Amino acid sequence: MAEAAGGHAMGHVVAVIGAGPAGLFAARALAAQGCRVLLLNRDVKPGGLAEYGIFLNKYKMKTGLRRQFQKILSDPRVTYLGNVMVANGGALTVGELRALGFDALVFAIGAQGTKYLGIEGERLPGVYHAKDLVYHYNRLPPFSEQSYPMGRRVAIVGVGNVMVDIANYCVHFCDCDAVIAVARRGPFEKAYDDREFEDIEDAFDRDLYRQEIARIRPRLEAAGQDPDELLRALGQRPESETQTRARLSFRFLASPKRVVAEGGRVTGLEVEETRLERKGDRVNAVGTGQLSVIPCDTVVFAVGDRVDPAAGLPYKDGLYLTVPGEDPAGAYQVWDPVAERPMEDVYVVGWARRASDGVVGRARLDAETGIKHVLSRLASKAPRPGPEAERVMAAVVDTLKARGVPAVPYTDVARIEAVERERAKELGVEEFKFARNREMLEVLRG
Ligand SMILES: Cc1cc2nc3c(=O)[nH]c(=O)nc-3n(C[C@H](O)[C@H](O)[C@H](O)COP(=O)(O)OP(=O)(O)OC[C@H]3O[C@@H](n4cnc5c(N)ncnc54)[C@H](O)[C@@H]3O)c2cc1C
């Protein structure tokens, strides 16, 4: 990074789009090298899934992350504007941002698209995609304003950490009797962490688990797996002293085929039994043709997400296109498939680069790695004197103003959060969040 004669860093001006963990840590890494950073975020408040994904009562983790984010957002080299969607039909488009004179655009917009399995009944009422439900219970507008009624018997498709969170919500915050986690493959291929599972140990029905292992025993053994290993591990795991009314069970080796409904109401999830087949290191599920129905009145798909095609970046099969080949820097740079060359100065980091990939620490590492590549490209560009950088920033603010977009700077986020803290105190609850953007904007007017 070039240094001015007086020793002041003379950086470049960079827009980071998305203020989840990836965008925030990207902003920090850029600012630390003297860049002037504009952080544009769809949501009024920063944090992304750290604010609106991490489970409801993980207050300590959320508070710790908020504190780190607050520090980044208080850096004078970082300007935050919430309530600004960058997308086709959004407050700004990718093309407009590119024309405004930034030295680089870093997209850290997460994975906002939905991964549909393409099965019948997937869009019926009572069938949800995990991200929407997670946004709902974590009170992210507009999901917080919509209703997501949960029935008595909930089938959750997927066996990762998000399944654990959804099950946690069902058994501790809803009026459910039964939660069934449905997996195409077997117990050895489960994707959740045992530490996370501890949060729902009190709902876990050990007898049903043993029965399920007995049911699939021949198929596990046929794949060279030892079911007794599972039973031994179960015996070694401490049992919960308390029990929830809702019981959690697993249905392994079951591939969803159709959501069954009567009169528009969900009555079950039809699945095809599978067997396991080894292919190198991978264990695949292969359909056996045998169908059965898991009775349930609610289905939640917790199968990961895709990036949002409407954001306006080149997109294919759930991902934004990056430079093909093995160049590590290319893996962060967006690829223009029409011109068949890299998109000049446009990058992706975090879940926008690899949808649904890991925890906050991983998104942070991905952002920091990406920014190293961005900085090394910027080094060959002429640095921008301060006033010029400010002119670029002001052009964005003026454009948003002219369009009547009520962009929310960080000082205003802090005001909203102060009112929310007051409200929580009045109500005697740990946390209070406004459910509507309108309410947050009213606080600012008031
Ligand atoms: C249900 C769930 C629970 C989780 N629990 C944990 C946990 O307990 N611990 C843990 O470490 N990790 C957890 N994670 C993972 C963690 O949340 C992610 O690793 C991390 O948030 C990904 O960061 P990101 O910045 O890439 O994306 P996101 O966090 O999704 O942030 C994306 C940001 O971009 C903004 N945005 C989106 N589209 C646009 C647009 N078009 N224009 C402008 N802005 C846009 C959004 O407003 C958001 O602020 C959980 C994830 C989920 C889904």
XYZ file of C-alpha atoms and ligand atoms in Angstrom:
499
model
C 0.000 0.000 0.000
C 1.373 3.402 -0.986
C 2.210 5.888 1.746
C 1.910 9.658 1.392
C 4.915 11.767 2.269
C 3.539 12.585 5.713
C 3.255 8.906 6.561
C -0.536 8.833 6.146
C -1.713 5.789 4.313
C -3.023 6.777 0.902
C -5.301 3.946 0.113
C -7.930 3.013 -2.354
C -11.641 3.320 -2.121
C -13.497 0.040 -1.878
C -17.170 -0.862 -1.555
C -17.960 -3.952 0.473
C -21.488 -5.168 -0.142
C -22.996 -7.130 2.743
C -22.229 -6.566 6.429
C -22.339 -10.089 7.788
C -19.181 -11.529 9.334
C -17.450 -11.839 5.936
C -18.177 -8.243 4.920
C -17.278 -6.824 8.326
C -13.955 -8.661 8.573
C -13.235 -7.761 4.946
C -13.854 -4.092 5.810
C -11.531 -4.374 8.777
C -8.741 -5.921 6.693
C -9.114 -3.239 4.017
C -9.223 -0.346 6.505
C -6.174 -1.716 8.302
C -4.270 -1.242 5.052
C -5.452 2.342 4.639
C -8.396 1.796 2.319
C -11.494 3.931 2.555
C -14.383 1.490 2.836
C -18.071 1.885 2.123
C -20.090 -0.956 3.622
C -23.534 -1.349 2.043
C -25.962 -3.712 3.731
C -29.438 -4.965 2.827
C -30.588 -5.155 6.437
C -30.871 -2.056 8.602
C -28.598 -3.646 11.176
C -25.205 -5.232 10.512
C -24.201 -8.769 11.454
C -25.935 -10.918 8.848
C -26.448 -14.442 10.136
C -24.379 -13.657 13.237
C -27.250 -11.350 14.203
C -30.126 -13.154 12.497
C -28.973 -16.784 12.249
C -27.079 -17.821 15.371
C -29.577 -19.439 17.703
C -31.931 -17.320 19.769
C -30.446 -17.880 23.190
C -26.742 -17.942 22.315
C -26.556 -14.470 23.856
C -22.941 -14.704 24.909
C -21.712 -15.600 21.445
C -23.857 -12.915 19.817
C -22.768 -10.269 22.293
C -19.096 -11.126 21.730
C -19.484 -10.857 17.972
C -21.493 -7.635 18.204
C -18.678 -6.128 20.252
C -16.137 -7.009 17.563
C -18.411 -5.646 14.839
C -18.975 -2.440 16.778
C -15.231 -1.829 16.822
C -14.973 -2.317 13.061
C -17.949 -0.055 12.424
C -16.579 2.696 14.638
C -13.411 2.940 12.541
C -13.496 6.344 10.778
C -12.213 4.687 7.603
C -15.360 2.560 7.417
C -18.717 4.090 6.481
C -21.746 1.867 7.013
C -25.064 2.281 5.223
C -27.798 -0.178 6.142
C -31.123 -0.675 4.370
C -29.378 -0.587 0.979
C -29.989 -3.560 -1.288
C -27.567 -3.962 -4.180
C -29.364 -6.039 -6.785
C -31.327 -5.903 -9.991
C -34.245 -3.723 -8.963
C -32.522 -2.825 -5.664
C -31.432 0.577 -4.358
C -28.316 0.274 -6.528
C -27.295 -2.233 -9.183
C -23.894 -3.862 -9.603
C -23.413 -1.901 -12.842
C -24.183 1.411 -11.160
C -21.781 0.712 -8.326
C -19.054 -0.195 -10.811
C -19.595 3.096 -12.618
C -19.273 5.179 -9.429
C -15.489 4.983 -9.328
C -14.563 2.417 -6.660
C -11.201 0.710 -6.977
C -12.794 -2.600 -6.035
C -16.182 -4.067 -5.155
C -16.202 -6.921 -2.656
C -19.456 -8.865 -2.488
C -20.063 -10.480 0.894
C -23.816 -10.863 0.533
C -24.051 -14.397 1.861
C -26.252 -17.120 0.387
C -29.703 -15.584 0.151
C -31.179 -17.911 -2.468
C -33.226 -20.992 -1.726
C -32.124 -24.504 -2.579
C -35.274 -26.256 -3.766
C -35.076 -30.011 -4.170
C -37.592 -29.857 -6.990
C -40.093 -32.200 -5.378
C -43.876 -31.947 -5.423
C -45.454 -29.948 -2.602
C -42.278 -28.066 -1.728
C -44.028 -24.691 -1.779
C -47.173 -25.633 0.126
C -48.159 -23.743 3.278
C -46.536 -25.497 6.229
C -43.406 -26.260 4.197
C -40.513 -23.953 5.008
C -36.969 -23.390 4.057
C -34.726 -23.245 7.145
C -33.195 -19.851 6.403
C -36.608 -18.155 6.216
C -37.696 -19.735 9.487
C -34.383 -18.868 11.153
C -34.699 -15.252 9.962
C -38.269 -15.266 11.281
C -37.500 -16.411 14.828
C -34.439 -14.166 14.974
C -36.694 -11.248 13.983
C -35.221 -10.121 10.693
C -37.663 -7.989 8.691
C -39.603 -8.841 6.581
C -39.493 -12.516 7.744
C -40.298 -11.342 11.288
C -43.560 -9.872 9.991
C -44.698 -13.092 8.313
C -46.129 -16.013 10.191
C -44.554 -19.455 10.199
C -47.008 -21.637 12.105
C -45.416 -24.857 13.352
C -47.541 -27.975 13.697
C -47.329 -30.865 16.129
C -45.172 -33.183 14.021
C -42.320 -31.524 12.226
C -40.112 -33.311 9.705
C -36.770 -31.586 9.222
C -34.906 -32.606 6.091
C -31.142 -32.507 6.676
C -28.827 -33.493 9.522
C -26.463 -30.541 9.868
C -26.120 -27.853 12.538
C -29.031 -25.928 11.061
C -31.252 -28.987 11.637
C -30.131 -28.890 15.281
C -31.153 -25.215 15.530
C -34.543 -25.844 13.932
C -35.130 -28.830 16.230
C -34.093 -26.649 19.181
C -36.684 -24.062 18.118
C -39.370 -26.758 17.721
C -38.806 -28.494 21.038
C -38.064 -25.473 23.244
C -40.014 -22.613 21.678
C -43.015 -24.223 19.909
C -45.808 -26.532 20.841
C -44.609 -29.651 19.037
C -44.996 -33.309 19.986
C -42.506 -34.838 17.616
C -39.575 -33.769 15.494
C -38.165 -36.161 12.911
C -34.786 -35.457 11.331
C -34.718 -37.013 7.878
C -31.438 -37.972 6.204
C -30.757 -39.412 2.760
C -27.686 -41.139 4.113
C -26.915 -42.815 7.442
C -25.845 -41.913 10.977
C -22.146 -42.071 10.071
C -22.680 -39.312 7.515
C -24.427 -36.916 9.898
C -23.113 -33.378 9.475
C -23.961 -31.742 12.826
C -21.398 -31.257 15.600
C -21.937 -33.258 18.794
C -21.341 -30.098 20.822
C -24.260 -28.416 19.045
C -26.421 -31.495 19.574
C -26.064 -31.113 23.349
C -28.603 -28.276 23.094
C -31.305 -30.769 22.080
C -30.129 -33.812 24.033
C -33.155 -33.324 26.311
C -35.447 -33.980 23.348
C -33.502 -36.892 21.877
C -35.422 -40.169 22.104
C -32.802 -42.864 22.681
C -35.228 -45.761 22.324
C -36.430 -44.560 18.954
C -32.804 -44.106 17.913
C -31.957 -47.698 18.868
C -35.004 -48.922 16.933
C -33.926 -46.914 13.913
C -30.399 -48.349 14.041
C -31.914 -51.853 14.252
C -34.128 -51.098 11.238
C -31.244 -49.973 9.041
C -28.621 -52.393 10.451
C -28.452 -54.651 7.352
C -27.963 -51.661 5.054
C -25.210 -50.161 7.247
C -23.421 -53.521 7.419
C -23.735 -53.947 3.666
C -21.819 -50.668 3.325
C -19.093 -51.902 5.694
C -20.298 -49.800 8.646
C -20.610 -51.072 12.201
C -23.958 -50.193 13.840
C -22.635 -51.345 17.244
C -20.169 -48.474 17.150
C -23.153 -46.108 17.153
C -24.786 -47.892 20.069
C -21.552 -47.823 22.075
C -21.147 -44.107 21.407
C -24.746 -43.579 22.517
C -24.083 -45.420 25.770
C -21.062 -43.242 26.500
C -22.931 -39.977 25.961
C -24.403 -38.539 29.171
C -28.172 -38.460 29.208
C -30.010 -35.231 29.858
C -31.513 -34.900 33.341
C -34.559 -33.148 31.950
C -36.805 -34.130 29.060
C -38.856 -32.033 26.706
C -42.391 -33.079 25.868
C -41.561 -33.063 22.175
C -39.439 -36.054 21.216
C -36.737 -36.013 18.584
C -36.114 -39.013 16.362
C -34.146 -39.768 13.220
C -35.189 -41.315 9.968
C -32.063 -42.375 8.120
C -31.621 -43.679 4.578
C -34.699 -41.826 3.392
C -34.699 -39.548 0.360
C -37.623 -37.038 0.197
C -39.781 -37.535 -2.880
C -42.961 -35.541 -2.271
C -44.739 -33.518 0.376
C -48.099 -35.194 0.801
C -51.098 -32.935 1.412
C -54.848 -33.246 1.776
C -56.998 -30.213 1.055
C -53.835 -28.078 0.937
C -52.702 -29.219 4.405
C -49.498 -31.145 4.841
C -50.063 -34.682 6.093
C -46.732 -36.313 5.414
C -43.408 -36.516 3.676
C -43.063 -39.310 1.160
C -39.571 -40.766 1.116
C -37.745 -43.404 -0.874
C -35.631 -45.825 1.127
C -31.993 -45.680 0.158
C -28.935 -47.881 0.555
C -25.345 -46.741 0.854
C -22.746 -47.096 -1.834
C -19.070 -46.255 -1.432
C -17.330 -44.282 -4.162
C -13.749 -43.578 -3.167
C -13.938 -41.491 0.001
C -17.576 -40.694 -0.470
C -20.602 -42.592 0.704
C -23.573 -42.026 -1.589
C -27.262 -42.742 -1.095
C -28.884 -44.793 -3.827
C -32.665 -45.107 -4.096
C -34.159 -48.571 -3.660
C -37.550 -47.743 -5.179
C -39.341 -48.545 -1.913
C -41.608 -45.654 -0.893
C -43.184 -44.806 2.452
C -44.736 -41.779 4.117
C -43.527 -40.108 7.321
C -46.653 -38.613 8.909
C -46.136 -34.922 9.735
C -47.924 -31.591 9.440
C -44.899 -29.347 8.905
C -41.786 -29.845 6.788
C -38.612 -27.785 7.094
C -35.842 -28.137 4.543
C -32.473 -27.597 6.208
C -30.339 -28.571 3.255
C -28.156 -25.484 2.798
C -28.687 -22.430 0.658
C -27.669 -21.008 -2.673
C -26.575 -17.516 -3.579
C -29.173 -15.047 -4.800
C -29.354 -14.917 -8.612
C -31.123 -11.523 -8.447
C -28.060 -9.812 -6.998
C -26.829 -9.260 -10.530
C -23.527 -11.135 -10.462
C -22.889 -13.889 -13.034
C -24.565 -16.963 -11.598
C -24.725 -20.683 -12.289
C -26.089 -23.626 -10.310
C -26.414 -21.840 -6.980
C -23.031 -20.075 -7.064
C -21.551 -16.876 -8.433
C -19.018 -17.562 -11.150
C -15.381 -17.055 -10.265
C -12.305 -17.293 -12.466
C -11.904 -20.920 -13.567
C -8.626 -22.678 -12.896
C -6.316 -23.183 -9.972
C -5.146 -19.613 -9.300
C -5.976 -18.993 -5.609
C -6.673 -15.295 -6.309
C -9.009 -16.226 -9.143
C -11.179 -18.180 -6.724
C -12.204 -14.804 -5.228
C -12.614 -12.828 -8.448
C -15.913 -12.830 -10.324
C -15.888 -14.242 -13.857
C -17.773 -12.707 -16.745
C -18.921 -15.680 -18.851
C -20.062 -13.495 -21.766
C -16.808 -11.594 -22.186
C -14.952 -14.735 -21.069
C -12.658 -12.846 -18.736
C -12.477 -11.855 -15.062
C -14.775 -9.004 -14.036
C -12.350 -6.190 -13.370
C -12.116 -5.397 -9.622
C -15.184 -7.428 -8.573
C -14.704 -10.034 -5.851
C -16.729 -12.407 -3.662
C -15.964 -13.617 -0.134
C -17.674 -15.655 2.590
C -20.932 -17.455 1.980
C -21.410 -15.445 -1.226
C -18.396 -17.372 -2.539
C -19.198 -20.727 -0.972
C -22.821 -20.987 0.065
C -23.554 -22.377 3.555
C -19.889 -23.104 4.235
C -19.090 -23.310 7.918
C -19.172 -21.078 10.958
C -18.346 -17.412 11.535
C -14.623 -18.166 11.966
C -14.550 -19.719 8.537
C -16.377 -16.806 6.903
C -13.878 -14.503 8.554
C -10.892 -16.495 7.300
C -12.364 -16.583 3.818
C -12.870 -12.802 3.853
C -9.362 -12.148 5.127
C -7.834 -14.455 2.530
C -9.895 -12.815 -0.213
C -8.843 -9.335 0.882
C -5.162 -10.324 0.701
C -5.711 -11.048 -2.992
C -7.719 -7.837 -3.456
C -4.951 -5.791 -1.829
C -2.253 -7.327 -3.942
C -4.222 -6.362 -7.078
C -4.828 -2.854 -5.715
C -1.110 -2.383 -5.176
C -0.685 -1.948 -8.917
C -3.350 0.766 -9.054
C -2.660 4.420 -8.368
C -3.753 5.261 -4.831
C -6.488 7.838 -4.372
C -6.006 11.047 -2.455
C -8.445 11.501 0.428
C -10.740 14.094 -1.160
C -11.195 11.941 -4.244
C -12.137 8.928 -2.117
C -14.662 11.079 -0.255
C -16.144 12.226 -3.574
C -16.787 8.585 -4.516
C -18.428 7.963 -1.140
C -20.557 11.116 -1.475
C -21.697 10.085 -4.955
C -23.264 6.940 -3.458
C -24.946 8.876 -0.659
C -26.314 11.433 -3.161
C -27.598 8.723 -5.490
C -29.419 6.995 -2.636
C -30.868 10.297 -1.436
C -32.080 11.213 -4.912
C -33.825 7.843 -5.060
C -35.482 8.310 -1.702
C -33.695 5.305 -0.171
C -33.595 5.772 3.633
C -30.036 4.491 4.101
C -29.154 4.021 7.770
C -25.647 5.053 8.925
C -24.015 3.268 11.836
C -24.645 6.119 14.285
C -28.354 5.589 13.617
C -28.050 1.806 14.078
C -26.566 2.570 17.487
C -29.589 4.776 18.295
C -32.009 2.010 17.296
C -30.104 -0.519 19.382
C -30.130 1.784 22.411
C -33.933 2.035 22.190
C -34.162 -1.753 21.815
C -32.061 -2.236 24.935
C -34.348 0.121 26.848
C -37.386 -1.782 25.601
C -35.825 -5.104 26.702
C -35.237 -3.676 30.149
C -38.839 -2.460 30.401
C -40.136 -5.844 29.310
C -37.722 -7.745 31.529
C -36.397 -9.809 28.627
C -32.848 -10.565 27.548
C -33.280 -9.086 24.120
C -35.798 -7.029 22.180
C -35.712 -6.442 18.437
C -38.072 -4.345 16.339
C -39.837 -6.652 13.919
C -40.311 -4.042 11.209
C -37.960 -1.730 9.335
C -40.684 0.909 9.606
C -40.436 0.816 13.413
C -36.664 1.203 13.295
C -36.932 4.156 10.919
C -39.589 5.738 13.157
C -37.141 5.666 16.088
C -34.787 7.752 13.966
C -37.483 10.252 13.009
C -38.683 10.517 16.588
C -29.195 -21.161 11.204
C -27.748 -20.828 11.293
C -27.123 -20.877 12.522
C -25.764 -20.587 12.643
N -25.181 -20.665 13.878
C -23.870 -20.392 13.997
C -23.244 -20.457 15.268
O -23.874 -20.776 16.276
N -21.919 -20.174 15.342
C -21.195 -19.805 14.236
O -19.986 -19.508 14.355
N -21.760 -19.756 13.011
C -23.083 -20.034 12.858
N -23.659 -19.987 11.633
C -22.829 -19.690 10.455
C -22.558 -18.188 10.281
O -23.743 -17.491 10.502
C -21.982 -17.932 8.899
O -20.745 -18.606 8.805
C -21.706 -16.468 8.578
O -22.748 -15.647 9.025
C -21.527 -16.252 7.075
O -21.136 -14.922 6.904
P -21.370 -14.078 5.573
O -20.977 -12.692 5.930
O -20.682 -14.723 4.427
O -22.938 -14.141 5.245
P -24.183 -13.580 6.067
O -23.976 -13.719 7.512
O -25.370 -14.210 5.460
O -24.215 -12.011 5.752
C -24.656 -11.503 4.531
C -24.952 -10.016 4.678
O -25.176 -9.484 3.366
C -26.324 -8.681 3.356
N -26.903 -8.782 2.007
C -27.483 -9.850 1.442
N -27.844 -9.583 0.180
C -27.495 -8.297 -0.048
C -27.607 -7.442 -1.170
N -28.130 -7.877 -2.327
N -27.168 -6.159 -1.059
C -26.622 -5.711 0.106
N -26.481 -6.506 1.204
C -26.898 -7.786 1.109
C -27.226 -9.229 4.439
O -28.062 -8.190 4.906
C -26.200 -9.698 5.493
O -25.947 -8.661 6.402
C -25.025 -20.248 11.485
C -25.659 -20.197 10.245
C -27.017 -20.477 10.134
C -27.683 -20.426 8.792
